[in-house]
GROMACS .gro file of N, CA and C in nm:
model
  255
    1MET      N    1   0.704  -0.919  -1.258
    1MET     CA    2   0.586  -0.859  -1.198
    1MET      C    3   0.603  -0.707  -1.204
    2SER      N    4   0.499  -0.638  -1.251
    2SER     CA    5   0.505  -0.492  -1.259
    2SER      C    6   0.493  -0.432  -1.119
    3LYS      N    7   0.527  -0.303  -1.108
    3LYS     CA    8   0.516  -0.235  -0.979
    3LYS      C    9   0.370  -0.228  -0.934
    4VAL      N   10   0.279  -0.209  -1.030
    4VAL     CA   11   0.137  -0.206  -0.995
    4VAL      C   12   0.094  -0.342  -0.941
    5ASP      N   13   0.134  -0.449  -1.010
    5ASP     CA   14   0.099  -0.583  -0.963
    5ASP      C   15   0.158  -0.610  -0.825
    6ALA      N   16   0.282  -0.567  -0.803
    6ALA     CA   17   0.346  -0.586  -0.672
    6ALA      C   18   0.273  -0.508  -0.564
    7ASP      N   19   0.232  -0.386  -0.595
    7ASP     CA   20   0.160  -0.304  -0.498
    7ASP      C   21   0.025  -0.366  -0.466
    8LEU      N   22  -0.045  -0.413  -0.569
    8LEU     CA   23  -0.174  -0.478  -0.547
    8LEU      C   24  -0.157  -0.605  -0.464
    9GLU      N   25  -0.053  -0.680  -0.490
    9GLU     CA   26  -0.028  -0.803  -0.414
    9GLU      C   27   0.002  -0.769  -0.267
   10LEU      N   28   0.078  -0.661  -0.243
   10LEU     CA   29   0.106  -0.619  -0.106
   10LEU      C   30  -0.024  -0.586  -0.035
   11HIS      N   31  -0.111  -0.508  -0.099
   11HIS     CA   32  -0.239  -0.472  -0.037
   11HIS      C   33  -0.326  -0.595  -0.013
   12ALA      N   34  -0.327  -0.687  -0.108
   12ALA     CA   35  -0.405  -0.810  -0.090
   12ALA      C   36  -0.349  -0.893   0.025
   13ALA      N   37  -0.217  -0.902   0.034
   13ALA     CA   38  -0.155  -0.978   0.144
   13ALA      C   39  -0.186  -0.914   0.279
   14LEU      N   40  -0.187  -0.782   0.285
   14LEU     CA   41  -0.222  -0.714   0.410
   14LEU      C   42  -0.365  -0.745   0.450
   15MET      N   43  -0.454  -0.744   0.354
   15MET     CA   44  -0.594  -0.775   0.383
   15MET      C   45  -0.609  -0.921   0.430
   16ARG      N   46  -0.541  -1.014   0.361
   16ARG     CA   47  -0.549  -1.155   0.402
   16ARG      C   48  -0.493  -1.173   0.543
   17ALA      N   49  -0.381  -1.107   0.570
   17ALA     CA   50  -0.317  -1.120   0.701
   17ALA      C   51  -0.406  -1.063   0.812
   18SER      N   52  -0.482  -0.960   0.778
   18SER     CA   53  -0.570  -0.900   0.879
   18SER      C   54  -0.699  -0.979   0.897
   19ARG      N   55  -0.718  -1.080   0.811
   19ARG     CA   56  -0.837  -1.166   0.816
   19ARG      C   57  -0.965  -1.086   0.798
   20MET      N   58  -0.956  -0.982   0.718
   20MET     CA   59  -1.072  -0.899   0.688
   20MET      C   60  -1.129  -0.945   0.555
   21SER      N   61  -1.227  -1.034   0.558
   21SER     CA   62  -1.280  -1.091   0.434
   21SER      C   63  -1.339  -0.984   0.343
   22LEU      N   64  -1.404  -0.884   0.399
   22LEU     CA   65  -1.458  -0.776   0.318
   22LEU      C   66  -1.344  -0.698   0.253
   23GLY      N   67  -1.238  -0.676   0.328
   23GLY     CA   68  -1.122  -0.606   0.273
   23GLY      C   69  -1.056  -0.683   0.160
   24VAL      N   70  -1.047  -0.815   0.174
   24VAL     CA   71  -0.990  -0.899   0.069
   24VAL      C   72  -1.074  -0.887  -0.057
   25ALA      N   73  -1.206  -0.896  -0.042
   25ALA     CA   74  -1.295  -0.887  -0.157
   25ALA      C   75  -1.286  -0.748  -0.221
   26ALA      N   76  -1.284  -0.644  -0.141
   26ALA     CA   77  -1.277  -0.508  -0.194
   26ALA      C   78  -1.145  -0.484  -0.267
   27THR      N   79  -1.037  -0.534  -0.211
   27THR     CA   80  -0.907  -0.518  -0.275
   27THR      C   81  -0.904  -0.588  -0.410
   28GLY      N   82  -0.959  -0.708  -0.416
   28GLY     CA   83  -0.965  -0.782  -0.542
   28GLY      C   84  -1.049  -0.711  -0.646
   29LEU      N   85  -1.163  -0.660  -0.605
   29LEU     CA   86  -1.251  -0.587  -0.696
   29LEU      C   87  -1.185  -0.459  -0.744
   30ALA      N   88  -1.128  -0.384  -0.652
   30ALA     CA   89  -1.062  -0.258  -0.688
   30ALA      C   90  -0.946  -0.282  -0.783
   31SER      N   91  -0.872  -0.387  -0.761
   31SER     CA   92  -0.756  -0.414  -0.847
   31SER      C   93  -0.801  -0.442  -0.990
   32ARG      N   94  -0.916  -0.504  -1.006
   32ARG     CA   95  -0.966  -0.532  -1.142
   32ARG      C   96  -1.026  -0.408  -1.206
   33LEU      N   97  -1.104  -0.333  -1.130
   33LEU     CA   98  -1.176  -0.217  -1.185
   33LEU      C   99  -1.086  -0.095  -1.204
   34LEU      N  100  -0.986  -0.081  -1.123
   34LEU     CA  101  -0.906   0.042  -1.124
   34LEU      C  102  -0.765   0.023  -1.178
   35ARG      N  103  -0.739  -0.087  -1.243
   35ARG     CA  104  -0.602  -0.117  -1.288
   35ARG      C  105  -0.542  -0.004  -1.373
   36ALA      N  106  -0.618   0.052  -1.468
   36ALA     CA  107  -0.565   0.159  -1.553
   36ALA      C  108  -0.530   0.282  -1.469
   37GLU      N  109  -0.618   0.318  -1.377
   37GLU     CA  110  -0.592   0.432  -1.288
   37GLU      C  111  -0.470   0.404  -1.200
   38LEU      N  112  -0.461   0.281  -1.150
   38LEU     CA  113  -0.348   0.245  -1.065
   38LEU      C  114  -0.216   0.251  -1.142
   39ARG      N  115  -0.218   0.211  -1.267
   39ARG     CA  116  -0.097   0.219  -1.350
   39ARG      C  117  -0.054   0.364  -1.368
   40ALA      N  118  -0.149   0.453  -1.392
   40ALA     CA  119  -0.118   0.595  -1.407
   40ALA      C  120  -0.060   0.651  -1.278
   41ARG      N  121  -0.121   0.616  -1.165
   41ARG     CA  122  -0.070   0.662  -1.035
   41ARG      C  123   0.068   0.605  -1.006
   42ALA      N  124   0.089   0.480  -1.042
   42ALA     CA  125   0.220   0.417  -1.019
   42ALA      C  126   0.327   0.490  -1.096
   43ALA      N  127   0.295   0.531  -1.218
   43ALA     CA  128   0.392   0.605  -1.298
   43ALA      C  129   0.426   0.739  -1.231
   44GLU      N  130   0.325   0.804  -1.174
   44GLU     CA  131   0.347   0.931  -1.103
   44GLU      C  132   0.436   0.913  -0.981
   45HIS      N  133   0.421   0.802  -0.910
   45HIS     CA  134   0.491   0.781  -0.783
   45HIS      C  135   0.617   0.695  -0.795
   46ALA      N  136   0.650   0.651  -0.915
   46ALA     CA  137   0.760   0.556  -0.933
   46ALA      C  138   0.891   0.604  -0.872
   47GLY      N  139   0.920   0.730  -0.881
   47GLY     CA  140   1.047   0.780  -0.830
   47GLY      C  141   1.039   0.842  -0.692
   48ASP      N  142   0.929   0.822  -0.623
   48ASP     CA  143   0.909   0.883  -0.492
   48ASP      C  144   0.981   0.802  -0.384
   49ALA      N  145   1.098   0.848  -0.347
   49ALA     CA  146   1.180   0.776  -0.248
   49ALA      C  147   1.110   0.769  -0.113
   50ARG      N  148   1.036   0.875  -0.075
   50ARG     CA  149   0.966   0.874   0.054
   50ARG      C  150   0.859   0.766   0.055
   51LEU      N  151   0.786   0.753  -0.055
   51LEU     CA  152   0.682   0.651  -0.063
   51LEU      C  153   0.742   0.511  -0.057
   52HIS      N  154   0.853   0.492  -0.123
   52HIS     CA  155   0.923   0.363  -0.119
   52HIS      C  156   0.966   0.332   0.026
   53ARG      N  157   1.021   0.432   0.094
   53ARG     CA  158   1.064   0.415   0.233
   53ARG      C  159   0.945   0.382   0.323
   54LEU      N  160   0.832   0.449   0.301
   54LEU     CA  161   0.713   0.423   0.382
   54LEU      C  162   0.662   0.280   0.365
   55HIS      N  163   0.667   0.230   0.243
   55HIS     CA  164   0.625   0.090   0.220
   55HIS      C  165   0.719  -0.006   0.294
   56ARG      N  166   0.849   0.023   0.291
   56ARG     CA  167   0.943  -0.062   0.366
   56ARG      C  168   0.914  -0.055   0.515
   57GLU      N  169   0.885   0.066   0.566
   57GLU     CA  170   0.853   0.082   0.709
   57GLU      C  171   0.727   0.004   0.745
   58LEU      N  172   0.627   0.006   0.657
   58LEU     CA  173   0.503  -0.067   0.682
   58LEU      C  174   0.530  -0.217   0.695
   59VAL      N  175   0.601  -0.272   0.599
   59VAL     CA  176   0.631  -0.415   0.602
   59VAL      C  177   0.714  -0.450   0.725
   60ASP      N  178   0.813  -0.367   0.757
   60ASP     CA  179   0.897  -0.392   0.874
   60ASP      C  180   0.814  -0.387   1.003
   61ALA      N  181   0.726  -0.290   1.013
   61ALA     CA  182   0.642  -0.278   1.133
   61ALA      C  183   0.550  -0.399   1.148
   62ILE      N  184   0.498  -0.446   1.036
   62ILE     CA  185   0.413  -0.566   1.042
   62ILE      C  186   0.495  -0.686   1.084
   63ASP      N  187   0.613  -0.702   1.025
   63ASP     CA  188   0.701  -0.813   1.062
   63ASP      C  189   0.734  -0.812   1.211
   64ARG      N  190   0.750  -0.693   1.267
   64ARG     CA  191   0.786  -0.679   1.409
   64ARG      C  192   0.664  -0.670   1.500
   65ARG      N  193   0.545  -0.681   1.439
   65ARG     CA  194   0.419  -0.675   1.514
   65ARG      C  195   0.405  -0.543   1.591
   66MET      N  196   0.444  -0.435   1.525
   66MET     CA  197   0.436  -0.301   1.584
   66MET      C  198   0.315  -0.230   1.523
   67GLU      N  199   0.199  -0.257   1.581
   67GLU     CA  200   0.071  -0.213   1.525
   67GLU      C  201   0.064  -0.062   1.503
   68HIS      N  202   0.103   0.016   1.602
   68HIS     CA  203   0.092   0.162   1.590
   68HIS      C  204   0.185   0.217   1.481
   69ARG      N  205   0.304   0.161   1.474
   69ARG     CA  206   0.399   0.204   1.371
   69ARG      C  207   0.348   0.166   1.231
   70ALA      N  208   0.289   0.049   1.220
   70ALA     CA  209   0.233   0.005   1.091
   70ALA      C  210   0.117   0.097   1.051
   71ALA      N  211   0.032   0.129   1.146
   71ALA     CA  212  -0.082   0.217   1.116
   71ALA      C  213  -0.034   0.356   1.073
   72ARG      N  214   0.068   0.405   1.139
   72ARG     CA  215   0.123   0.537   1.103
   72ARG      C  216   0.179   0.535   0.961
   73ALA      N  217   0.252   0.431   0.927
   73ALA     CA  218   0.307   0.419   0.792
   73ALA      C  219   0.195   0.405   0.690
   74ALA      N  220   0.093   0.327   0.721
   74ALA     CA  221  -0.019   0.308   0.628
   74ALA      C  222  -0.092   0.440   0.602
   75ARG      N  223  -0.112   0.519   0.708
   75ARG     CA  224  -0.176   0.650   0.690
   75ARG      C  225  -0.091   0.741   0.603
   76ALA      N  226   0.039   0.741   0.625
   76ALA     CA  227   0.129   0.825   0.546
   76ALA      C  228   0.129   0.781   0.399
   77ILE      N  229   0.125   0.651   0.375
   77ILE     CA  230   0.119   0.599   0.238
   77ILE      C  231  -0.011   0.644   0.172
   78ALA      N  232  -0.122   0.627   0.242
   78ALA     CA  233  -0.252   0.666   0.186
   78ALA      C  234  -0.254   0.814   0.153
   79TRP      N  235  -0.203   0.897   0.241
   79TRP     CA  236  -0.201   1.042   0.216
   79TRP      C  237  -0.114   1.072   0.094
   80THR      N  238   0.002   1.012   0.087
   80THR     CA  239   0.094   1.037  -0.023
   80THR      C  240   0.037   0.990  -0.155
   81GLU      N  241  -0.024   0.873  -0.157
   81GLU     CA  242  -0.076   0.817  -0.282
   81GLU      C  243  -0.202   0.883  -0.332
   82THR      N  244  -0.275   0.953  -0.244
   82THR     CA  245  -0.401   1.013  -0.286
   82THR      C  246  -0.396   1.164  -0.300
   83ARG      N  247  -0.284   1.225  -0.268
   83ARG     CA  248  -0.276   1.371  -0.282
   83ARG      C  249  -0.273   1.406  -0.432
   84PRO      N  250  -0.326   1.523  -0.465
   84PRO     CA  251  -0.324   1.564  -0.607
   84PRO      C  252  -0.181   1.579  -0.658
   85PRO      N  253  -0.160   1.551  -0.787
   85PRO     CA  254  -0.025   1.562  -0.845
   85PRO      C  255   0.026   1.706  -0.844
   0.00000   0.00000   0.00000
């Protein structure tokens, strides 16, 4: 599984776990329409140790049911992944 596929699967799993049907549909649509863009972004972020750590923190916070910590990690991931190169 590629890093892009793994990232998309993580986002899809988060949406399914949150029981947000609109989010599940949007994630599926975005993954199909934006795959080339996501691959380019993944290449840019592949060596970003902070981003890798934030993803681990997000999963850990979800596992521990620490909603505020998970939200903080998700915001940090979104900011990091969307900032200009």
